[in-house]
PDB file of C-alpha atoms in Angstrom:
ATOM      1  CA  UNK A 271       0.069   0.063  -0.350  1.00 90.00           C
ATOM      2  CA  UNK A 272       1.350   3.662  -0.732  1.00 94.00           C
ATOM      3  CA  UNK A 273       0.368   6.523   1.613  1.00 97.00           C
ATOM      4  CA  UNK A 274      -1.145   9.547  -0.150  1.00 97.00           C
ATOM      5  CA  UNK A 275       0.604  11.830   2.704  1.00 96.00           C
ATOM      6  CA  UNK A 276      -2.458  13.078   3.820  1.00 97.00           C
ATOM      7  CA  UNK A 277      -2.243  11.571   7.438  1.00 97.00           C
ATOM      8  CA  UNK A 278       1.783  10.997   7.793  1.00 97.00           C
ATOM      9  CA  UNK A 279       4.391  12.332   5.985  1.00 96.00           C
ATOM     10  CA  UNK A 280       6.017   8.663   6.425  1.00 97.00           C
ATOM     11  CA  UNK A 281       5.931   6.020   3.734  1.00 97.00           C
ATOM     12  CA  UNK A 282       4.822   3.190   4.631  1.00 97.00           C
ATOM     13  CA  UNK A 283       8.179   1.262   4.679  1.00 97.00           C
ATOM     14  CA  UNK A 284       9.179   4.245   6.753  1.00 98.00           C
ATOM     15  CA  UNK A 285       6.466   3.963   9.146  1.00 98.00           C
ATOM     16  CA  UNK A 286       7.106   0.411   9.968  1.00 98.00           C
ATOM     17  CA  UNK A 287      11.047   0.844  10.627  1.00 98.00           C
ATOM     18  CA  UNK A 288       9.822   3.519  13.246  1.00 98.00           C
ATOM     19  CA  UNK A 289       7.415   1.167  14.746  1.00 98.00           C
ATOM     20  CA  UNK A 290       9.524  -1.865  14.439  1.00 98.00           C
ATOM     21  CA  UNK A 291      12.587   0.116  16.432  1.00 98.00           C
ATOM     22  CA  UNK A 292      10.475   0.309  19.536  1.00 97.00           C
ATOM     23  CA  UNK A 293       9.242  -3.354  19.727  1.00 98.00           C
ATOM     24  CA  UNK A 294      10.654  -6.755  19.868  1.00 98.00           C
ATOM     25  CA  UNK A 295      10.373  -9.132  16.754  1.00 98.00           C
ATOM     26  CA  UNK A 296       7.397 -10.829  18.105  1.00 98.00           C
ATOM     27  CA  UNK A 297       5.496  -7.916  18.872  1.00 98.00           C
ATOM     28  CA  UNK A 298       6.323  -6.303  15.415  1.00 98.00           C
ATOM     29  CA  UNK A 299       4.804  -9.878  13.843  1.00 98.00           C
ATOM     30  CA  UNK A 300       1.642  -9.231  15.881  1.00 98.00           C
ATOM     31  CA  UNK A 301       1.258  -5.670  14.355  1.00 98.00           C
ATOM     32  CA  UNK A 302       1.910  -6.760  10.649  1.00 98.00           C
ATOM     33  CA  UNK A 303      -0.912  -9.280  11.316  1.00 98.00           C
ATOM     34  CA  UNK A 304      -3.250  -6.423  12.625  1.00 98.00           C
ATOM     35  CA  UNK A 305      -2.407  -4.557   9.807  1.00 98.00           C
ATOM     36  CA  UNK A 306      -3.164  -7.307   7.183  1.00 98.00           C
ATOM     37  CA  UNK A 307      -6.386  -7.616   8.998  1.00 98.00           C
ATOM     38  CA  UNK A 308      -7.426  -4.240   9.595  1.00 98.00           C
ATOM     39  CA  UNK A 309      -7.059  -3.419   6.038  1.00 98.00           C
ATOM     40  CA  UNK A 310      -9.344  -6.392   5.083  1.00 98.00           C
ATOM     41  CA  UNK A 311     -11.889  -5.246   7.514  1.00 98.00           C
ATOM     42  CA  UNK A 312     -11.718  -1.853   5.958  1.00 98.00           C
ATOM     43  CA  UNK A 313     -12.201  -3.037   2.373  1.00 98.00           C
ATOM     44  CA  UNK A 314     -15.366  -5.332   3.578  1.00 98.00           C
ATOM     45  CA  UNK A 315     -17.135  -2.668   5.682  1.00 98.00           C
ATOM     46  CA  UNK A 316     -16.074   0.678   3.204  1.00 98.00           C
ATOM     47  CA  UNK A 317     -13.837   2.635   5.753  1.00 98.00           C
ATOM     48  CA  UNK A 318     -10.223   3.722   4.590  1.00 98.00           C
ATOM     49  CA  UNK A 319      -7.851   1.245   4.207  1.00 98.00           C
ATOM     50  CA  UNK A 320      -4.548   3.874   4.627  1.00 98.00           C
ATOM     51  CA  UNK A 321      -5.823   5.271   8.032  1.00 98.00           C
ATOM     52  CA  UNK A 322      -6.499   1.102   8.921  1.00 98.00           C
ATOM     53  CA  UNK A 323      -3.053   0.420   7.948  1.00 98.00           C
ATOM     54  CA  UNK A 324      -1.951   3.625   9.873  1.00 98.00           C
ATOM     55  CA  UNK A 325      -3.651   2.853  12.852  1.00 98.00           C
ATOM     56  CA  UNK A 326      -3.001  -0.735  12.855  1.00 98.00           C
ATOM     57  CA  UNK A 327       1.046  -0.103  12.240  1.00 98.00           C
ATOM     58  CA  UNK A 328       1.014   2.367  15.594  1.00 98.00           C
ATOM     59  CA  UNK A 329      -1.565   0.884  17.735  1.00 98.00           C
ATOM     60  CA  UNK A 330       0.926  -0.944  19.844  1.00 98.00           C
ATOM     61  CA  UNK A 331       3.965   1.736  19.187  1.00 98.00           C
ATOM     62  CA  UNK A 332       4.249   2.304  23.196  1.00 98.00           C
ATOM     63  CA  UNK A 333       3.283  -1.225  24.493  1.00 98.00           C
ATOM     64  CA  UNK A 334       7.160  -2.119  25.262  1.00 98.00           C
ATOM     65  CA  UNK A 335       7.694   1.507  26.832  1.00 97.00           C
ATOM     66  CA  UNK A 336       8.681   1.210  30.865  1.00 97.00           C
ATOM     67  CA  UNK A 337       5.944   1.811  33.009  1.00 97.00           C
ATOM     68  CA  UNK A 338       8.128   5.073  34.624  1.00 97.00           C
ATOM     69  CA  UNK A 339       7.455   6.515  31.263  1.00 97.00           C
ATOM     70  CA  UNK A 340       3.885   6.309  31.310  1.00 97.00           C
ATOM     71  CA  UNK A 341       3.652   7.356  34.727  1.00 97.00           C
ATOM     72  CA  UNK A 342       5.253  10.811  33.869  1.00 96.00           C
ATOM     73  CA  UNK A 343       3.388  11.415  31.074  1.00 96.00           C
ATOM     74  CA  UNK A 344      -0.225  10.627  33.040  1.00 97.00           C
ATOM     75  CA  UNK A 345       1.150  12.985  35.680  1.00 96.00           C
ATOM     76  CA  UNK A 346       2.800  15.791  33.444  1.00 95.00           C
ATOM     77  CA  UNK A 347      -0.001  15.627  30.863  1.00 95.00           C
ATOM     78  CA  UNK A 348      -3.173  15.921  32.852  1.00 94.00           C
ATOM     79  CA  UNK A 349      -4.467  12.677  32.707  1.00 95.00           C
ATOM     80  CA  UNK A 350      -7.045  11.478  35.217  1.00 94.00           C
ATOM     81  CA  UNK A 351      -4.829  10.666  38.302  1.00 94.00           C
ATOM     82  CA  UNK A 352      -7.016   7.156  38.700  1.00 95.00           C
ATOM     83  CA  UNK A 353      -5.439   6.079  35.176  1.00 95.00           C
ATOM     84  CA  UNK A 354      -2.344   5.386  37.691  1.00 96.00           C
ATOM     85  CA  UNK A 355      -3.807   2.787  39.429  1.00 94.00           C
ATOM     86  CA  UNK A 356      -4.028   0.657  36.065  1.00 95.00           C
ATOM     87  CA  UNK A 357      -1.048  -0.902  33.844  1.00 95.00           C
ATOM     88  CA  UNK A 358       0.001  -1.290  30.641  1.00 96.00           C
ATOM     89  CA  UNK A 359      -2.673  -3.082  29.166  1.00 94.00           C
ATOM     90  CA  UNK A 360      -4.573   0.323  29.319  1.00 96.00           C
ATOM     91  CA  UNK A 361      -1.866   2.876  29.109  1.00 97.00           C
ATOM     92  CA  UNK A 362      -0.412   1.844  26.063  1.00 97.00           C
ATOM     93  CA  UNK A 363      -3.621   2.661  24.172  1.00 97.00           C
ATOM     94  CA  UNK A 364      -4.672   5.743  26.087  1.00 96.00           C
ATOM     95  CA  UNK A 365      -1.214   7.222  26.512  1.00 96.00           C
ATOM     96  CA  UNK A 366       0.425   5.655  23.667  1.00 97.00           C
ATOM     97  CA  UNK A 367      -1.957   7.646  21.126  1.00 97.00           C
ATOM     98  CA  UNK A 368      -0.181  10.982  22.371  1.00 96.00           C
ATOM     99  CA  UNK A 369       3.665   9.408  22.184  1.00 97.00           C
ATOM    100  CA  UNK A 370       2.432   8.556  18.284  1.00 98.00           C
ATOM    101  CA  UNK A 371       1.002  11.928  17.672  1.00 97.00           C
ATOM    102  CA  UNK A 372       4.465  13.515  19.324  1.00 97.00           C
ATOM    103  CA  UNK A 373       7.099  11.068  18.266  1.00 97.00           C
ATOM    104  CA  UNK A 374       5.316  10.140  14.729  1.00 98.00           C
ATOM    105  CA  UNK A 375       3.380  13.449  13.910  1.00 97.00           C
ATOM    106  CA  UNK A 376       0.384  11.779  13.135  1.00 98.00           C
ATOM    107  CA  UNK A 377      -2.346  14.051  13.649  1.00 98.00           C
ATOM    108  CA  UNK A 378      -5.516  12.778  12.713  1.00 98.00           C
ATOM    109  CA  UNK A 379      -8.031  12.326  15.078  1.00 98.00           C
ATOM    110  CA  UNK A 380      -9.876   9.171  13.811  1.00 98.00           C
ATOM    111  CA  UNK A 381      -6.526   7.433  13.783  1.00 98.00           C
ATOM    112  CA  UNK A 382      -5.444   8.575  17.596  1.00 98.00           C
ATOM    113  CA  UNK A 383      -8.705   7.786  18.463  1.00 98.00           C
ATOM    114  CA  UNK A 384      -8.544   3.929  17.124  1.00 98.00           C
ATOM    115  CA  UNK A 385      -5.294   3.848  19.096  1.00 98.00           C
ATOM    116  CA  UNK A 386      -6.556   4.915  22.447  1.00 98.00           C
ATOM    117  CA  UNK A 387      -9.501   2.834  22.452  1.00 98.00           C
ATOM    118  CA  UNK A 388      -8.217  -0.482  20.459  1.00 98.00           C
ATOM    119  CA  UNK A 389      -7.851  -2.567  24.210  1.00 95.00           C
ATOM    120  CA  UNK A 390     -10.765  -1.256  25.951  1.00 97.00           C
ATOM    121  CA  UNK A 391     -13.474  -0.363  22.848  1.00 97.00           C
ATOM    122  CA  UNK A 392     -16.175   2.454  23.950  1.00 97.00           C
ATOM    123  CA  UNK A 393     -19.863   2.824  23.984  1.00 96.00           C
ATOM    124  CA  UNK A 394     -19.253   5.519  20.823  1.00 96.00           C
ATOM    125  CA  UNK A 395     -17.224   3.839  18.244  1.00 98.00           C
ATOM    126  CA  UNK A 396     -16.162   4.825  14.879  1.00 98.00           C
ATOM    127  CA  UNK A 397     -16.128   2.184  12.216  1.00 98.00           C
ATOM    128  CA  UNK A 398     -12.457   2.980  12.203  1.00 98.00           C
ATOM    129  CA  UNK A 399     -12.260   2.378  16.033  1.00 98.00           C
ATOM    130  CA  UNK A 400     -14.084  -1.014  15.472  1.00 98.00           C
ATOM    131  CA  UNK A 401     -11.689  -2.115  12.926  1.00 98.00           C
ATOM    132  CA  UNK A 402      -8.685  -1.921  14.915  1.00 98.00           C
ATOM    133  CA  UNK A 403     -10.415  -3.244  18.221  1.00 98.00           C
ATOM    134  CA  UNK A 404     -11.585  -6.648  16.120  1.00 98.00           C
ATOM    135  CA  UNK A 405      -8.378  -6.509  14.163  1.00 98.00           C
ATOM    136  CA  UNK A 406      -6.161  -6.682  17.428  1.00 98.00           C
ATOM    137  CA  UNK A 407      -8.247  -9.774  18.454  1.00 98.00           C
ATOM    138  CA  UNK A 408      -8.407 -11.978  15.495  1.00 98.00           C
ATOM    139  CA  UNK A 409      -5.314 -11.031  13.639  1.00 98.00           C
ATOM    140  CA  UNK A 410      -3.934 -14.498  12.303  1.00 98.00           C
ATOM    141  CA  UNK A 411      -1.112 -14.637  14.914  1.00 97.00           C
ATOM    142  CA  UNK A 412      -3.711 -15.058  17.843  1.00 97.00           C
ATOM    143  CA  UNK A 413      -4.813 -18.760  18.891  1.00 97.00           C
ATOM    144  CA  UNK A 414      -6.805 -19.037  21.645  1.00 94.00           C
ATOM    145  CA  UNK A 415     -10.344 -20.852  22.466  1.00 94.00           C
ATOM    146  CA  UNK A 416     -13.061 -18.896  20.492  1.00 95.00           C
ATOM    147  CA  UNK A 417     -10.716 -16.705  18.030  1.00 98.00           C
ATOM    148  CA  UNK A 418     -12.077 -18.650  15.069  1.00 98.00           C
ATOM    149  CA  UNK A 419     -15.513 -18.050  16.173  1.00 98.00           C
ATOM    150  CA  UNK A 420     -14.704 -14.404  16.501  1.00 98.00           C
ATOM    151  CA  UNK A 421     -13.108 -14.384  12.927  1.00 98.00           C
ATOM    152  CA  UNK A 422     -15.973 -16.180  11.275  1.00 98.00           C
ATOM    153  CA  UNK A 423     -18.293 -13.388  12.841  1.00 98.00           C
ATOM    154  CA  UNK A 424     -16.108 -10.545  12.283  1.00 98.00           C
ATOM    155  CA  UNK A 425     -16.673 -11.080   8.276  1.00 97.00           C
ATOM    156  CA  UNK A 426     -20.288 -11.244   9.059  1.00 97.00           C
ATOM    157  CA  UNK A 427     -21.357  -8.301  11.469  1.00 97.00           C
ATOM    158  CA  UNK A 428     -18.450  -5.859  13.113  1.00 97.00           C
ATOM    159  CA  UNK A 429     -20.728  -4.875  15.317  1.00 97.00           C
ATOM    160  CA  UNK A 430     -21.538  -8.466  16.518  1.00 97.00           C
ATOM    161  CA  UNK A 431     -17.595  -8.850  16.736  1.00 98.00           C
ATOM    162  CA  UNK A 432     -17.129  -5.947  19.013  1.00 98.00           C
ATOM    163  CA  UNK A 433     -19.921  -7.578  21.478  1.00 97.00           C
ATOM    164  CA  UNK A 434     -18.107 -10.816  20.997  1.00 97.00           C
ATOM    165  CA  UNK A 435     -14.915  -9.985  21.812  1.00 97.00           C
ATOM    166  CA  UNK A 436     -15.733  -7.297  24.832  1.00 97.00           C
ATOM    167  CA  UNK A 437     -17.874 -10.284  26.409  1.00 96.00           C
ATOM    168  CA  UNK A 438     -15.048 -12.704  26.183  1.00 96.00           C
ATOM    169  CA  UNK A 439     -12.230 -10.223  27.151  1.00 95.00           C
ATOM    170  CA  UNK A 440     -14.504  -9.041  30.314  1.00 95.00           C
ATOM    171  CA  UNK A 441     -14.969 -12.961  30.989  1.00 95.00           C
ATOM    172  CA  UNK A 442     -11.171 -13.490  31.170  1.00 95.00           C
ATOM    173  CA  UNK A 443     -10.123 -10.661  33.075  1.00 94.00           C
ATOM    174  CA  UNK A 444     -12.760 -11.855  35.824  1.00 96.00           C
ATOM    175  CA  UNK A 445     -11.305 -15.196  35.807  1.00 96.00           C
ATOM    176  CA  UNK A 446      -7.631 -13.642  36.068  1.00 95.00           C
ATOM    177  CA  UNK A 447      -9.143 -11.383  39.051  1.00 95.00           C
ATOM    178  CA  UNK A 448      -7.519  -8.397  37.344  1.00 93.00           C
ATOM    179  CA  UNK A 449      -8.993  -4.461  38.079  1.00 93.00           C
ATOM    180  CA  UNK A 450     -11.375  -3.540  34.973  1.00 95.00           C
ATOM    181  CA  UNK A 451     -11.236  -0.369  33.726  1.00 96.00           C
ATOM    182  CA  UNK A 452     -14.394   1.473  33.721  1.00 95.00           C
ATOM    183  CA  UNK A 453     -14.355   1.959  30.023  1.00 95.00           C
ATOM    184  CA  UNK A 454     -14.612  -1.704  29.279  1.00 95.00           C
ATOM    185  CA  UNK A 455     -17.500  -2.284  31.418  1.00 96.00           C
ATOM    186  CA  UNK A 456     -19.063   0.695  29.473  1.00 96.00           C
ATOM    187  CA  UNK A 457     -18.265  -1.037  26.191  1.00 97.00           C
ATOM    188  CA  UNK A 458     -19.529  -4.386  27.590  1.00 96.00           C
ATOM    189  CA  UNK A 459     -23.053  -2.508  28.422  1.00 95.00           C
ATOM    190  CA  UNK A 460     -23.641  -0.798  25.350  1.00 96.00           C
ATOM    191  CA  UNK A 461     -22.373  -3.532  23.106  1.00 95.00           C
ATOM    192  CA  UNK A 462     -23.283  -6.748  24.442  1.00 93.00           C
ATOM    193  CA  UNK A 463     -26.987  -5.595  25.432  1.00 84.00           C
ATOM    194  CA  UNK A 464     -27.245  -3.696  22.221  1.00 78.00           C
ATOM    195  CA  UNK A 465     -26.822  -7.160  20.697  1.00 68.00           C
ATOM    196  CA  UNK A 466     -29.024  -8.700  23.046  1.00 69.00           C
ATOM    197  CA  UNK A 467     -31.829  -6.341  22.131  1.00 67.00           C
ATOM    198  CA  UNK A 468     -31.091  -7.290  18.398  1.00 65.00           C
ATOM    199  CA  UNK A 469     -31.533 -11.044  19.262  1.00 61.00           C
ATOM    200  CA  UNK A 470     -34.943 -10.702  21.083  1.00 52.00           C
ATOM    201  CA  UNK A 471     -36.359  -8.173  18.144  1.00 48.00           C
TER     202      UNK A 471
END
């Protein structure tokens, strides 16, 4: 894919190199899998394939940064202090988007929002938000119980895929007795109950 220059001054290969420098090889393979999936979903559902590519390539840009760096930015940039009670799983999307903006010069709000929401989702999600959220879950390297079903659903109904992923993520977090970020619960309440409403019509 050739980038148009509308959303980043970098060519795709240059953006890939920048991203690759900030992560392990395993993480980078995951990122390329998410990009491949996001472009396919964008093509299917009529979103910008270029934005899907850029958001996918940068969604985990900050994932392997030290916790101290995140904590510093949360305090310095006026994030809700409650955020400090959570860890990298939440920070690398929410705070990572500002690193992408500052360090890579990507300022398109739709792309940045998709990065922010890719682990928690939200009640209000754009088409691109949903694509990155789902692509991150079902990319070819993922292998866990239910992923094949998630892939089938994603090709049939993106909203249903968001609901499926959110429900299963929440079950996993509860089983692990992990602290649940409020936005994840909002996502569940909105998308899973919306799906139930559809099923009962």
